[in-house]
């Protein structure tokens, strides 16, 4: 069965995030010869390079470009996406399980009286139906869901669907227009100020390697060896809530049930006990390395590699050895 699939590009500071390519690759596979459409909603939408979107599977790119899309304004984004959906009539709408996707997907799905699946990590086909896999119980189990209806919405956890090899011979038509008249009266919320918190150079939710610290790090200064290790590895730095609550680092770094959900190739849990709420955010990492002085710490149950010892001895040794590689 061929399908029309609309993928909302996930943008950060005008750049297309990798999860977009992961969604487009999946869309290309699931379209079965149908049409894959990428959607860009941005204050600099016309200048974003759309070639890569085509390389990963987009046949067409719909662009909304307006100064008011500098920040996420729910009513504005919903109105534009609504108009794009009405124009292309997709069977499936994919967006990233980001702060925006989590808010926008149900809002727009409700407008179409459509079903929605959140935080999917896989999507396959079974007898013409799409089967979505999503983790439940803090990642301890997985459900497979099918959704009835003409149109289905899904939000996609980054780093789980595989971005295929880009086909640089592909190109896509681009349509830039005003998709919805957005008067100030029609918008019930607007942004007055944005206070940005930095998590360092590497984006935590898209990082391939994360070095994460817990209460065992003991202080803000205690994070220094973790930042040194992260720099050598080109990794992002994360944290447990224990470390954030103790004010060793900013809450922007928190990973877990009430923090960010990450799926890197390599996750270092340093001085983290491995509470279920922390595991909810990182247990799907491909390889987990735990460093903890307590051999009974629960983190070792999910770790692929465990080092029992004092992190302040081990982390600097690791950093020095990795510098030699
Ligand atoms: P601890 O449990 O105190 O563990 C510290 C570890 O460091 C210990 O295992 C210790 O052996 C080790 N250690 C100490 N010194 C050293 C050293 N020198 N060298 C090596 N190892 C050392 N937690 C999250 O992380 N993310 C969440 O999103 C989250 N959400 C929550 C939501 C709810 C509703 C609730 C109730 C809790 C939530 N928590 C969350 C908190 C969670 O239950 C734990 O309290 C928290 O994860 C513990 O953080 P920690 O592992 O850093 O600290």
XYZ file of N, CA, C and O and ligand atoms in Angstrom, residues 213-216 218 239-243 254-259 271-275 277-278 291-294 297 309-312, ligand 1:
181
model
N 26.958 12.585 35.098
C 27.414 12.546 36.484
C 26.258 12.527 37.464
O 25.199 13.093 37.204
N 26.480 11.884 38.601
C 25.456 11.812 39.642
C 25.914 12.435 40.937
O 26.925 13.161 40.973
N 25.175 12.126 41.986
C 25.484 12.709 43.285
C 26.897 12.327 43.751
O 27.519 13.045 44.524
N 27.409 11.201 43.236
C 28.765 10.774 43.583
C 29.824 11.757 43.140
O 30.957 11.731 43.639
N 29.759 14.856 43.731
C 29.926 15.581 45.005
C 29.928 17.106 44.974
O 29.723 17.747 46.005
N 23.394 14.508 33.479
C 23.415 14.380 34.938
C 22.180 13.614 35.424
O 21.173 13.523 34.722
N 22.297 13.091 36.625
C 21.123 12.525 37.299
C 20.388 13.664 37.994
O 20.929 14.763 38.188
N 19.169 13.378 38.392
C 18.449 14.405 39.148
C 19.119 14.641 40.500
O 19.102 15.757 41.019
N 19.727 13.579 41.041
C 20.448 13.746 42.306
C 21.479 14.855 42.198
O 21.592 15.713 43.083
N 22.234 14.854 41.088
C 23.265 15.882 40.889
C 22.630 17.254 40.677
O 23.147 18.270 41.168
N 19.566 17.302 33.128
C 18.947 16.127 33.766
C 18.432 15.102 32.752
O 17.689 15.423 31.836
N 18.801 13.860 33.005
C 18.350 12.744 32.172
C 17.473 11.835 33.026
O 17.812 11.558 34.181
N 16.360 11.401 32.482
C 15.509 10.486 33.239
C 14.043 10.738 32.995
O 13.661 11.453 32.060
N 13.254 10.149 33.856
C 11.803 10.198 33.725
C 11.281 11.619 33.636
O 10.390 11.928 32.858
N 11.832 12.497 34.464
C 11.392 13.893 34.450
C 12.434 14.805 33.814
O 12.376 16.020 33.944
N 13.396 14.200 33.131
C 14.408 14.966 32.399
C 14.379 14.562 30.937
O 13.334 14.218 30.414
N 29.190 7.845 39.015
C 28.683 8.216 40.346
C 27.179 8.335 40.364
O 26.610 9.175 41.058
N 26.524 7.467 39.588
C 25.051 7.428 39.502
C 24.609 6.048 39.986
O 25.131 5.031 39.521
N 23.648 6.018 40.922
C 23.281 4.724 41.517
C 22.468 3.853 40.569
O 22.561 2.628 40.607
N 21.652 4.486 39.704
C 20.840 3.696 38.767
C 19.405 3.544 39.231
O 18.798 2.484 39.023
N 18.834 4.601 39.802
C 17.417 4.579 40.202
C 16.553 4.400 38.944
O 16.928 4.843 37.856
N 14.029 5.884 37.921
C 13.682 7.132 37.221
C 14.833 7.607 36.336
O 14.610 8.270 35.339
N 16.071 7.296 36.725
C 17.194 7.664 35.849
C 17.257 6.701 34.661
O 17.436 7.136 33.514
N 30.532 3.695 36.232
C 31.683 3.856 37.130
C 31.110 4.197 38.495
O 30.453 5.237 38.663
N 31.325 3.292 39.466
C 30.711 3.491 40.784
C 31.549 2.764 41.821
O 32.057 1.674 41.552
N 31.684 3.367 42.992
C 32.538 2.714 43.998
C 31.793 1.609 44.748
O 32.414 0.821 45.462
N 30.459 1.555 44.572
C 29.660 0.529 45.255
C 29.369 -0.617 44.271
O 28.582 -0.449 43.339
N 25.726 -1.297 43.379
C 24.873 -0.232 42.807
C 24.025 -0.810 41.668
O 24.536 -1.530 40.802
N 35.101 1.511 41.484
C 36.207 2.298 42.017
C 35.803 3.752 42.172
O 34.661 4.131 41.875
N 36.771 4.541 42.627
C 36.518 5.971 42.864
C 36.585 6.725 41.532
O 37.606 6.660 40.834
N 35.499 7.422 41.211
C 35.434 8.113 39.919
C 36.554 9.140 39.765
O 37.008 9.415 38.645
N 36.990 9.715 40.908
C 38.025 10.750 40.808
C 39.391 10.157 40.460
O 40.288 10.865 40.025
P 22.511 8.552 44.466
O 21.363 7.615 44.415
O 22.812 9.217 45.747
O 23.782 7.753 43.955
C 25.083 8.249 44.001
C 26.009 7.119 43.572
O 27.323 7.603 43.496
C 26.000 5.950 44.539
O 25.714 4.738 43.835
C 27.424 5.925 45.081
O 27.913 4.590 45.327
C 28.198 6.590 43.984
N 29.412 7.266 44.411
C 29.578 8.125 45.471
N 30.839 8.575 45.509
C 31.504 8.000 44.471
C 32.838 8.064 43.997
N 33.760 8.856 44.586
N 33.188 7.317 42.928
C 32.285 6.504 42.314
N 30.992 6.413 42.716
C 30.620 7.147 43.790
N 16.372 10.842 38.868
C 16.994 11.058 37.694
O 18.217 10.841 37.567
N 16.286 11.542 36.635
C 14.967 11.790 36.684
O 14.383 12.243 35.689
C 14.269 11.550 37.899
N 12.946 11.753 38.004
C 12.306 11.439 39.182
C 10.928 11.555 39.251
C 10.272 11.213 40.432
C 8.775 11.331 40.479
C 11.014 10.777 41.545
C 10.321 10.390 42.803
C 12.382 10.662 41.471
C 13.056 10.994 40.297
N 14.446 10.898 40.197
C 15.041 11.093 38.996
C 15.289 10.674 41.389
C 15.779 9.245 41.522
O 14.822 8.487 42.258
C 17.116 9.204 42.312
O 16.935 9.838 43.544
C 18.262 9.878 41.591
O 18.378 9.379 40.270
C 19.559 9.580 42.335
O 20.613 10.278 41.727
P 22.100 9.695 41.849
O 22.137 8.312 41.302
O 22.993 10.697 41.259
O 22.344 9.724 43.423
